[in-house]
Amino acid sequence: MNDFQLTAPFGGSLVDLVVDLDRAGLLKDIAANLTDITLNEKQMCDLEMLGTGSFSPLTGFMVQGDYESVLDRMRLQNNMIWPVPVCLDIPGLTAKNLEAGQSVALRDPEGFLLAVMHIEDIWKPDLRREALHIYKTEDTSHPNTDYLLNNTGDYYIGGKLEIISLPLRFDFQQLRMSPAEIRNMFIKLGWKKIVGFYTRNPVHRPQFEMTLRAMRQSGANILMLPTAGTSLENDFDHYTRIRCYREIIKKYPPDSLLLNLLPLDIRMAGPKGAVLHSIIAKNYGCTHFIVGHDHASPDPAKDDKSFYKKGEAVSLTQELSIEIGIEIIALQEMVYLPFEDEYRFADQVPENTQTISFSGFEIRNRIRSGRRVPGWASFPEVIKELKRACPPPKKQGLTVFFTGLSGAGKSTLAKILYSRFLELGDRPVTLLDGDIVRQNLSRELNFSKEHRDINVRRIGFVASEITKNRGIAICAPIAPYENTRSEIRSLIETYGGFVEVHVSTPIEECEKRDRKGMYAKARAGLIKGFTGIDDPYEIPGSPEIRIDTSALTPNEAVKEVMLFLGEKGYI
């Protein structure tokens, strides 16, 4: 590890978990005989943060004692502040074959060896307790609570790491410096005061004004630390965000800012998230850190209720700032005064003065829906990049997903809609009918529940690729299970539009139309697991469109779909 003058939090040195070449060679030989654990993107982000020293003083994934101590009192067992668990979760089946004292090989999804972990603890955590302690809610509309309760493995393993290779990152490599490298850069530039600014969103005018004032207030240069690890479902992709940052840094005074990407798994933990970001900023050599009024908070819940109290993040970080060794710059919401044509902090606006403001959440929604973003809210260069990544609906990719019982009329409607889009001719169109996909993509699958899910997921994946590339995918599988349909919706909405059409034709009508006699065979017990007879069809709770083809002609039904798409701006 390089030598540098600045110290990590609490006066210690930065942790360096990457081994030298000789040790790496030995570990590679050992790893060939170890149990493999394949890391997902979240786990690889944690591994990278640990390996570079960004998570100093941690030396590996937490053991149970540290985990329990962090939940109970926001401190490690040695009494050092640490706000959130950093644990490696694994499935129950994997845990059964492991025990404390063993070592495991940690690999990326392609099988590339990243590290060897020496297991000290294996335990089954109480995930609901963790959610309440860290995110203060069991409400799964909080994205991290949802992931914790629904996607986390049954067991945690903890222990020290020996890292052979950090996860491979091929994008923006010149912006991916470690804390040690950034600290040495500060020394080279002669910077004594540095204010850290963490963000997961593009920087718009309010954030720009806020950071300028923080620089003036502290007499410091700025280290901008945008996250380039995991993203939330509705976030702009990090390539777009980083292009926006590259535009915005041109607006700052010359030689006053460094931009460096943070490979952080986003933990929207509000006050505790702010403490984590403060520690990370300190590890990067910052002397000051900006904490906003809603720092590390997710978008509001459906009822517009915030998950954390305003000012709570500021209070907690200020309380702990001396112990962490960083000065907190607490900033209120920045609002725009239209008559004065200037920005001010909300608490500095005279009474009865008109103000307006847009959050990043509101700007994102305007961009996605093709509405105009006012010039006072952001910079034209930023809006240009966002529009390039997320054009208005009529230029976006789109998936129209028909679902319903066999014989409901899905295929007929899909074929007519396919023709309508071909007539328009403004985007490439692909028809992914259930039978066509079965023949070309899923010929080896049977009609078990598991295989039907695999088939529908394959349709969803192909549709997502079409949508990503600004085409139109028309899907018409039965897709009987709500969870699978929700999965596909989440995947596709990352890239463009998703319109679910429930063809709600009653089963009695479907049976009348059954030319192949499949319903009759199923009722006679000749076919098992037939949807609607002895296997359930889970009715969509809130599709965009619901159509009963027993009451409409196919052309009338498709007209309803086209009218909806027109209202939403897709055509």
XYZ file of C-alpha atoms in Angstrom:
571
model
C 0.000 0.000 0.000
C 1.246 3.499 -0.869
C 2.402 5.854 1.884
C 0.441 9.059 2.455
C 0.110 11.714 5.110
C -3.615 11.585 5.739
C -5.160 8.959 7.987
C -8.300 6.876 7.865
C -11.190 7.315 10.306
C -10.344 7.387 13.997
C -6.623 7.900 13.299
C -5.994 4.406 11.865
C -4.511 3.433 8.515
C -6.428 2.329 5.448
C -7.006 -1.389 5.119
C -5.474 -3.006 2.020
C -6.822 -6.510 1.376
C -5.255 -7.096 -2.058
C -2.426 -9.639 -1.738
C 0.909 -9.532 -3.557
C 1.666 -11.668 -6.629
C 3.399 -14.489 -4.723
C 0.505 -14.856 -2.280
C -1.987 -14.592 -5.162
C -0.302 -17.510 -6.940
C -0.477 -19.656 -3.824
C -4.138 -18.773 -3.220
C -5.052 -19.655 -6.816
C -3.599 -23.132 -6.285
C -5.482 -23.511 -2.996
C -8.752 -22.213 -4.512
C -8.895 -25.100 -6.964
C -9.859 -27.377 -4.045
C -12.192 -24.966 -2.225
C -15.969 -24.593 -2.341
C -16.902 -21.848 -4.814
C -19.293 -19.025 -3.993
C -20.447 -16.936 -6.953
C -20.999 -13.301 -6.020
C -23.826 -11.168 -7.359
C -23.367 -7.499 -8.268
C -24.203 -6.245 -4.766
C -21.692 -8.600 -3.175
C -19.008 -7.679 -5.699
C -19.532 -4.004 -4.839
C -18.990 -4.789 -1.145
C -15.902 -6.844 -1.986
C -14.462 -3.951 -3.999
C -15.200 -1.403 -1.266
C -13.507 -3.687 1.263
C -10.546 -4.405 -0.992
C -9.725 -0.789 -1.836
C -9.934 0.380 1.781
C -13.109 2.401 1.151
C -14.731 0.408 3.987
C -11.783 0.781 6.382
C -11.470 -0.344 9.145
C -13.298 -3.525 8.003
C -10.966 -6.375 7.014
C -13.606 -8.680 5.565
C -17.274 -9.534 5.669
C -18.596 -9.088 9.199
C -18.624 -11.883 11.769
C -21.754 -12.371 13.852
C -20.469 -10.431 16.861
C -19.832 -7.325 14.757
C -23.140 -7.763 12.927
C -25.145 -7.918 16.189
C -23.197 -5.004 17.653
C -23.857 -2.878 14.554
C -27.583 -3.608 14.740
C -27.820 -2.908 18.470
C -25.543 0.114 18.908
C -24.127 1.122 15.497
C -20.632 0.090 16.520
C -18.258 -2.790 15.886
C -17.244 -4.999 18.793
C -14.098 -2.864 19.232
C -16.412 0.142 19.780
C -15.595 1.857 16.482
C -18.536 3.474 14.707
C -20.003 1.451 11.865
C -23.624 2.046 10.810
C -24.714 -0.827 8.527
C -24.002 -4.565 8.162
C -21.545 -5.652 5.479
C -22.242 -9.382 5.340
C -21.991 -12.117 2.726
C -25.316 -13.914 2.328
C -25.528 -17.437 0.912
C -28.331 -19.954 0.268
C -29.188 -22.533 2.926
C -28.010 -25.422 0.718
C -24.557 -23.848 0.404
C -24.375 -23.152 4.150
C -25.029 -26.829 4.991
C -21.711 -27.782 3.424
C -19.668 -25.112 5.209
C -18.363 -24.621 8.725
C -16.233 -22.107 10.595
C -12.532 -22.659 9.953
C -13.005 -23.476 6.266
C -11.962 -21.240 3.399
C -14.044 -20.572 0.279
C -13.240 -19.214 -3.175
C -15.222 -16.110 -4.139
C -15.806 -15.802 -7.882
C -17.603 -13.460 -10.242
C -20.547 -14.734 -12.362
C -18.116 -15.796 -15.130
C -16.130 -17.940 -12.680
C -13.151 -15.566 -12.403
C -11.424 -15.926 -9.006
C -11.651 -12.729 -6.965
C -10.732 -13.697 -3.418
C -10.338 -16.359 -0.780
C -12.413 -15.900 2.351
C -11.495 -17.545 5.647
C -14.799 -18.309 7.377
C -14.997 -17.435 11.054
C -18.788 -17.462 11.500
C -21.916 -18.903 9.881
C -25.322 -17.876 11.189
C -28.960 -17.449 10.235
C -29.878 -13.765 10.640
C -33.243 -12.342 11.609
C -33.785 -10.281 8.458
C -36.905 -8.517 9.720
C -34.986 -7.343 12.756
C -32.203 -6.137 10.477
C -34.698 -4.239 8.303
C -36.176 -2.464 11.325
C -32.771 -1.564 12.785
C -31.152 -0.365 9.560
C -33.981 0.891 7.328
C -36.525 1.532 10.121
C -39.265 -0.269 8.206
C -40.538 -3.670 7.100
C -42.435 -1.967 4.275
C -41.208 -3.537 1.039
C -41.881 -0.328 -0.894
C -38.500 0.630 0.568
C -36.172 -0.863 -2.109
C -33.522 -2.129 0.294
C -36.042 -3.619 2.702
C -37.627 -5.365 -0.272
C -34.287 -6.799 -1.369
C -33.329 -7.798 2.162
C -36.580 -9.661 2.862
C -37.155 -11.177 -0.566
C -33.763 -11.707 -2.212
C -31.223 -12.259 0.552
C -29.795 -15.716 1.237
C -30.839 -17.597 4.386
C -27.390 -17.514 6.015
C -24.536 -15.055 6.503
C -20.874 -15.988 6.577
C -18.210 -13.722 8.001
C -14.437 -13.704 7.994
C -11.249 -12.116 6.703
C -10.570 -11.705 3.000
C -7.498 -12.145 0.866
C -8.280 -10.464 -2.432
C -6.519 -11.723 -5.534
C -8.258 -9.436 -8.029
C -10.802 -6.681 -7.646
C -13.947 -7.108 -9.794
C -13.199 -6.281 -13.413
C -14.555 -2.883 -14.476
C -14.069 -1.825 -18.082
C -15.893 1.495 -18.063
C -14.522 4.932 -17.092
C -11.325 3.373 -15.759
C -9.600 6.752 -15.362
C -12.323 7.715 -12.867
C -11.893 4.631 -10.670
C -9.158 5.515 -8.195
C -8.771 3.959 -4.755
C -8.770 6.026 -1.545
C -4.958 5.758 -1.404
C -4.623 7.039 -4.967
C -7.026 9.927 -4.333
C -5.173 10.889 -1.133
C -1.892 10.937 -3.019
C -3.550 13.115 -5.646
C -4.539 15.598 -2.936
C -0.921 15.724 -1.756
C 0.310 16.255 -5.310
C -2.199 19.078 -5.865
C -1.472 20.622 -2.468
C -5.111 20.431 -1.396
C -5.502 20.765 2.388
C -9.273 21.084 2.664
C -11.557 18.825 0.666
C -15.332 18.617 0.895
C -16.862 15.291 -0.126
C -20.129 15.168 -2.062
C -21.868 11.811 -2.504
C -24.652 11.457 -5.074
C -26.565 8.739 -6.919
C -28.482 11.149 -9.183
C -27.462 13.600 -11.902
C -26.429 16.992 -10.548
C -29.018 19.656 -11.400
C -28.955 23.375 -10.631
C -29.968 23.098 -6.939
C -27.234 20.548 -6.198
C -24.724 22.617 -8.167
C -25.556 25.744 -6.171
C -25.462 23.737 -2.956
C -21.965 22.370 -3.607
C -20.627 25.794 -4.603
C -21.853 27.224 -1.295
C -20.355 24.317 0.617
C -17.001 24.989 -1.055
C -17.201 28.674 -0.129
C -18.338 27.913 3.421
C -15.478 25.493 4.070
C -12.830 27.141 1.911
C -12.318 23.731 0.333
C -12.023 22.027 -3.027
C -14.529 19.280 -3.793
C -14.327 15.531 -4.303
C -17.451 14.384 -6.101
C -18.201 10.729 -5.318
C -21.069 9.495 -7.492
C -22.031 5.887 -7.012
C -21.273 3.551 -9.893
C -22.196 0.321 -8.150
C -25.771 -0.911 -8.017
C -28.700 1.277 -9.065
C -32.298 1.467 -7.981
C -35.053 0.332 -10.296
C -36.018 3.746 -11.709
C -32.585 5.391 -11.658
C -30.877 6.511 -14.828
C -28.142 4.048 -15.749
C -24.698 4.966 -14.478
C -23.256 5.527 -17.977
C -25.792 8.307 -18.496
C -25.195 9.756 -15.049
C -21.430 9.828 -15.516
C -21.778 11.584 -18.874
C -23.891 14.150 -16.996
C -21.201 14.554 -14.297
C -18.585 15.136 -16.977
C -20.724 17.973 -18.320
C -21.449 19.500 -14.921
C -17.834 19.612 -13.709
C -17.122 22.097 -16.520
C -19.337 24.567 -14.613
C -17.121 24.620 -11.499
C -14.132 26.939 -11.045
C -11.010 25.533 -12.753
C -8.867 23.052 -10.792
C -11.301 22.950 -7.883
C -12.907 19.524 -8.325
C -12.003 15.864 -8.648
C -14.544 13.323 -9.915
C -14.159 9.723 -8.754
C -16.600 6.824 -9.033
C -17.660 4.904 -5.965
C -18.373 1.179 -6.543
C -20.928 1.220 -3.745
C -23.988 -0.974 -3.316
C -26.687 1.598 -2.662
C -28.088 1.306 0.849
C -30.899 3.807 1.224
C -30.505 3.814 4.987
C -31.203 7.494 5.607
C -29.327 8.689 8.718
C -27.211 5.527 8.925
C -26.494 5.800 5.201
C -25.241 9.349 5.795
C -22.870 8.078 8.500
C -21.559 5.389 6.125
C -20.961 7.979 3.394
C -19.164 10.230 5.899
C -16.792 7.400 6.844
C -16.164 6.601 3.165
C -15.453 10.284 2.427
C -13.001 10.375 5.340
C -11.288 7.277 3.951
C -10.865 9.145 0.654
C -9.143 11.976 2.525
C -12.007 14.471 2.800
C -11.926 16.963 5.658
C -15.584 17.985 5.190
C -18.704 16.205 3.978
C -22.044 17.508 2.685
C -25.199 16.067 4.256
C -28.519 17.194 2.816
C -31.976 17.334 4.373
C -33.018 13.940 2.929
C -29.619 12.293 2.582
C -29.660 8.599 1.511
C -33.452 8.489 1.401
C -35.345 6.524 -1.246
C -38.071 8.094 -3.332
C -41.242 8.630 -1.268
C -43.617 5.691 -0.769
C -46.877 5.517 -2.755
C -48.632 7.586 -0.084
C -45.875 10.254 -0.433
C -44.722 9.461 3.077
C -40.965 9.711 3.658
C -39.163 6.848 5.352
C -36.986 9.160 7.470
C -37.551 12.450 9.277
C -36.158 15.594 7.700
C -32.926 16.634 9.377
C -32.420 13.233 11.005
C -29.368 12.448 8.843
C -27.832 15.825 9.642
C -28.331 15.394 13.400
C -26.782 11.937 13.514
C -23.734 12.743 11.384
C -23.043 15.945 13.303
C -23.269 14.036 16.571
C -20.630 11.549 15.357
C -18.479 13.881 13.257
C -15.694 14.405 15.812
C -15.307 10.679 16.374
C -15.252 10.012 12.629
C -12.834 12.884 12.105
C -14.737 14.856 9.479
C -16.629 18.151 9.587
C -20.261 17.936 8.466
C -21.665 20.691 6.266
C -25.405 20.515 6.798
C -27.398 21.995 3.946
C -31.115 22.640 3.729
C -33.245 22.153 0.635
C -32.350 24.620 -2.124
C -35.326 26.411 -3.720
C -35.649 28.745 -6.691
C -37.015 32.287 -6.382
C -38.487 33.060 -9.832
C -38.774 36.845 -9.418
C -35.241 37.187 -8.062
C -33.913 34.514 -10.511
C -31.725 32.967 -7.832
C -31.436 29.956 -5.533
C -31.582 30.149 -1.744
C -31.774 27.653 1.075
C -35.393 27.113 2.096
C -34.769 28.371 5.638
C -33.331 31.665 4.307
C -36.342 32.688 2.213
C -38.346 35.668 3.540
C -41.947 34.991 4.474
C -44.532 35.195 1.656
C -41.842 34.926 -1.021
C -42.811 32.736 -3.967
C -40.525 29.717 -4.424
C -40.526 26.684 -6.686
C -38.489 23.514 -6.609
C -38.073 20.220 -8.405
C -36.542 17.173 -6.808
C -34.358 14.812 -8.831
C -37.295 12.398 -8.608
C -39.612 14.919 -10.302
C -37.084 15.769 -12.999
C -36.585 12.057 -13.707
C -40.352 11.577 -14.115
C -40.573 14.550 -16.467
C -37.766 13.198 -18.626
C -39.287 9.711 -18.772
C -42.734 11.019 -19.696
C -41.382 13.398 -22.358
C -42.373 16.577 -20.520
C -40.245 19.734 -20.523
C -37.776 20.455 -17.719
C -37.595 24.223 -17.023
C -34.249 25.924 -17.590
C -34.047 27.052 -13.968
C -34.165 23.430 -12.757
C -31.165 22.002 -14.606
C -28.509 22.666 -17.244
C -29.202 22.135 -20.960
C -26.143 19.895 -21.313
C -27.450 17.601 -18.552
C -30.990 17.496 -19.934
C -29.598 16.693 -23.391
C -27.764 13.653 -21.992
C -30.809 12.482 -20.045
C -33.088 12.830 -23.071
C -30.585 10.950 -25.208
C -30.699 8.050 -22.736
C -34.434 8.295 -22.109
C -36.286 9.725 -25.097
C -40.001 10.615 -24.973
C -42.395 7.638 -25.021
C -42.967 7.722 -28.804
C -39.226 7.133 -29.307
C -38.719 4.658 -26.467
C -38.694 0.909 -26.708
C -41.969 -0.707 -25.659
C -43.268 -4.118 -24.636
C -46.980 -4.907 -24.899
C -47.501 -8.021 -22.774
C -50.768 -9.920 -23.336
C -51.658 -12.448 -20.633
C -54.740 -14.631 -20.163
C -56.124 -18.133 -20.367
C -55.642 -20.419 -23.338
C -58.286 -19.472 -25.913
C -58.811 -15.979 -24.470
C -57.768 -14.338 -27.738
C -54.213 -13.207 -26.892
C -52.586 -14.478 -30.083
C -55.215 -12.944 -32.329
C -54.956 -9.548 -30.650
C -51.147 -9.723 -30.710
C -51.124 -10.448 -34.456
C -53.496 -7.563 -35.222
C -51.469 -5.180 -33.030
C -48.292 -6.392 -34.763
C -49.822 -5.412 -38.108
C -50.865 -1.991 -36.781
C -47.317 -1.232 -35.658
C -45.904 -2.402 -38.983
C -48.314 -0.027 -40.701
C -46.969 2.860 -38.587
C -43.413 1.824 -39.467
C -41.609 4.089 -36.974
C -39.889 1.340 -34.936
C -38.898 -2.298 -35.521
C -41.549 -4.717 -34.194
C -41.175 -8.323 -32.988
C -44.015 -10.722 -32.197
C -43.233 -13.164 -29.363
C -46.302 -15.385 -29.350
C -46.313 -18.263 -26.851
C -46.420 -21.002 -29.502
C -43.725 -19.328 -31.639
C -41.392 -19.056 -28.630
C -42.079 -22.655 -27.617
C -41.058 -23.797 -31.069
C -37.932 -21.663 -31.438
C -36.608 -20.915 -27.929
C -38.131 -23.443 -25.539
C -38.571 -26.654 -27.500
C -36.906 -28.730 -24.762
C -39.285 -27.504 -22.045
C -42.379 -29.334 -20.839
C -45.468 -27.784 -19.222
C -44.482 -28.128 -15.558
C -44.791 -25.005 -13.404
C -41.015 -24.613 -13.339
C -40.685 -24.935 -17.110
C -43.601 -22.603 -17.800
C -41.855 -19.996 -15.651
C -38.595 -20.540 -17.548
C -40.433 -20.090 -20.840
C -42.071 -16.835 -19.734
C -38.759 -15.517 -18.354
C -37.114 -16.231 -21.706
C -39.846 -14.241 -23.423
C -39.280 -11.440 -20.904
C -35.530 -11.409 -21.489
C -35.886 -11.243 -25.275
C -38.513 -8.504 -24.911
C -36.206 -6.529 -22.607
C -33.407 -6.644 -25.197
C -35.795 -5.455 -27.908
C -37.084 -2.681 -25.634
C -33.551 -1.666 -24.644
C -32.737 -1.165 -28.324
C -35.797 1.047 -28.904
C -37.891 -1.600 -30.639
C -41.402 -2.877 -29.908
C -41.968 -6.371 -28.506
C -45.468 -7.868 -28.527
C -45.714 -10.874 -26.199
C -48.651 -13.271 -25.908
C -47.914 -16.091 -23.450
C -50.410 -17.409 -20.895
C -47.988 -16.268 -18.134
C -50.194 -17.537 -15.283
C -48.084 -16.455 -12.291
C -48.085 -12.925 -10.874
C -44.533 -13.063 -9.480
C -43.070 -13.938 -12.868
C -45.039 -11.191 -14.601
C -43.841 -8.664 -11.973
C -40.251 -9.806 -12.500
C -40.552 -9.221 -16.227
C -42.174 -5.820 -15.705
C -39.302 -4.707 -13.438
C -36.720 -5.896 -15.957
C -38.328 -4.199 -18.955
C -39.265 -0.923 -17.255
C -35.543 -0.339 -16.709
C -35.237 0.167 -20.466
C -38.577 1.528 -21.678
C -42.338 1.121 -21.605
C -44.263 -1.906 -20.364
C -48.004 -2.286 -20.960
C -49.713 -5.332 -19.463
C -52.943 -6.329 -21.231
C -55.045 -8.842 -19.318
C -57.271 -10.631 -21.820
C -59.953 -11.468 -19.268
C -62.216 -13.654 -21.425
C -64.090 -16.063 -19.048
C -63.043 -19.703 -19.020
C -66.485 -20.792 -20.273
C -65.942 -18.778 -23.464
C -62.361 -20.050 -23.787
C -63.630 -23.644 -23.640
C -66.170 -22.968 -26.409
C -63.350 -21.751 -28.672
C -61.088 -24.738 -27.917
C -60.688 -26.376 -31.319
C -57.955 -28.746 -30.071
C -60.095 -30.065 -27.204
C -57.395 -29.281 -24.601
C -59.865 -28.139 -21.916
C -61.960 -31.288 -22.380
C -58.857 -33.468 -22.030
C -57.816 -31.577 -18.918
C -61.252 -31.971 -17.323
C -61.128 -35.691 -18.126
C -57.764 -35.945 -16.365
C -55.875 -36.757 -19.573
C -53.735 -33.618 -19.246
C -52.264 -32.587 -15.895
C -51.366 -29.083 -14.763
C -53.540 -27.311 -17.338
C -53.941 -23.603 -16.570
C -57.444 -22.767 -15.395
C -58.396 -26.394 -14.659
C -55.974 -28.005 -12.210
C -53.324 -25.273 -12.181
C -54.271 -21.715 -11.208
C -54.235 -18.624 -13.355
C -53.383 -15.697 -11.062
C -55.436 -12.735 -12.289
C -53.354 -9.542 -12.703
C -54.129 -7.070 -9.950
C -53.560 -3.833 -11.842
C -52.831 -4.286 -15.539
C -52.750 -1.202 -17.734
C -55.632 -2.620 -19.823
C -58.224 -5.335 -19.180
C -60.150 -6.673 -22.201
C -62.919 -9.295 -22.394
C -62.953 -10.535 -26.001
C -66.309 -12.251 -25.522
C -67.873 -8.766 -25.607
C -65.655 -7.191 -28.324
C -64.491 -8.056 -31.804
C -60.702 -8.461 -32.155
C -60.433 -5.144 -34.041
C -62.430 -3.343 -31.336
C -60.187 -4.835 -28.643
C -57.002 -3.766 -30.441
C -58.474 -0.287 -30.895
C -58.667 -0.024 -27.073
C -54.982 -0.943 -26.829
C -54.041 1.615 -29.507
C -56.077 4.337 -27.783
C -54.264 3.652 -24.492
C -50.850 3.735 -26.204
C -51.805 7.020 -27.841
C -52.883 8.557 -24.524
C -49.535 7.590 -22.972
C -47.591 9.020 -25.893
C -46.151 5.751 -27.199
C -47.709 6.277 -30.641
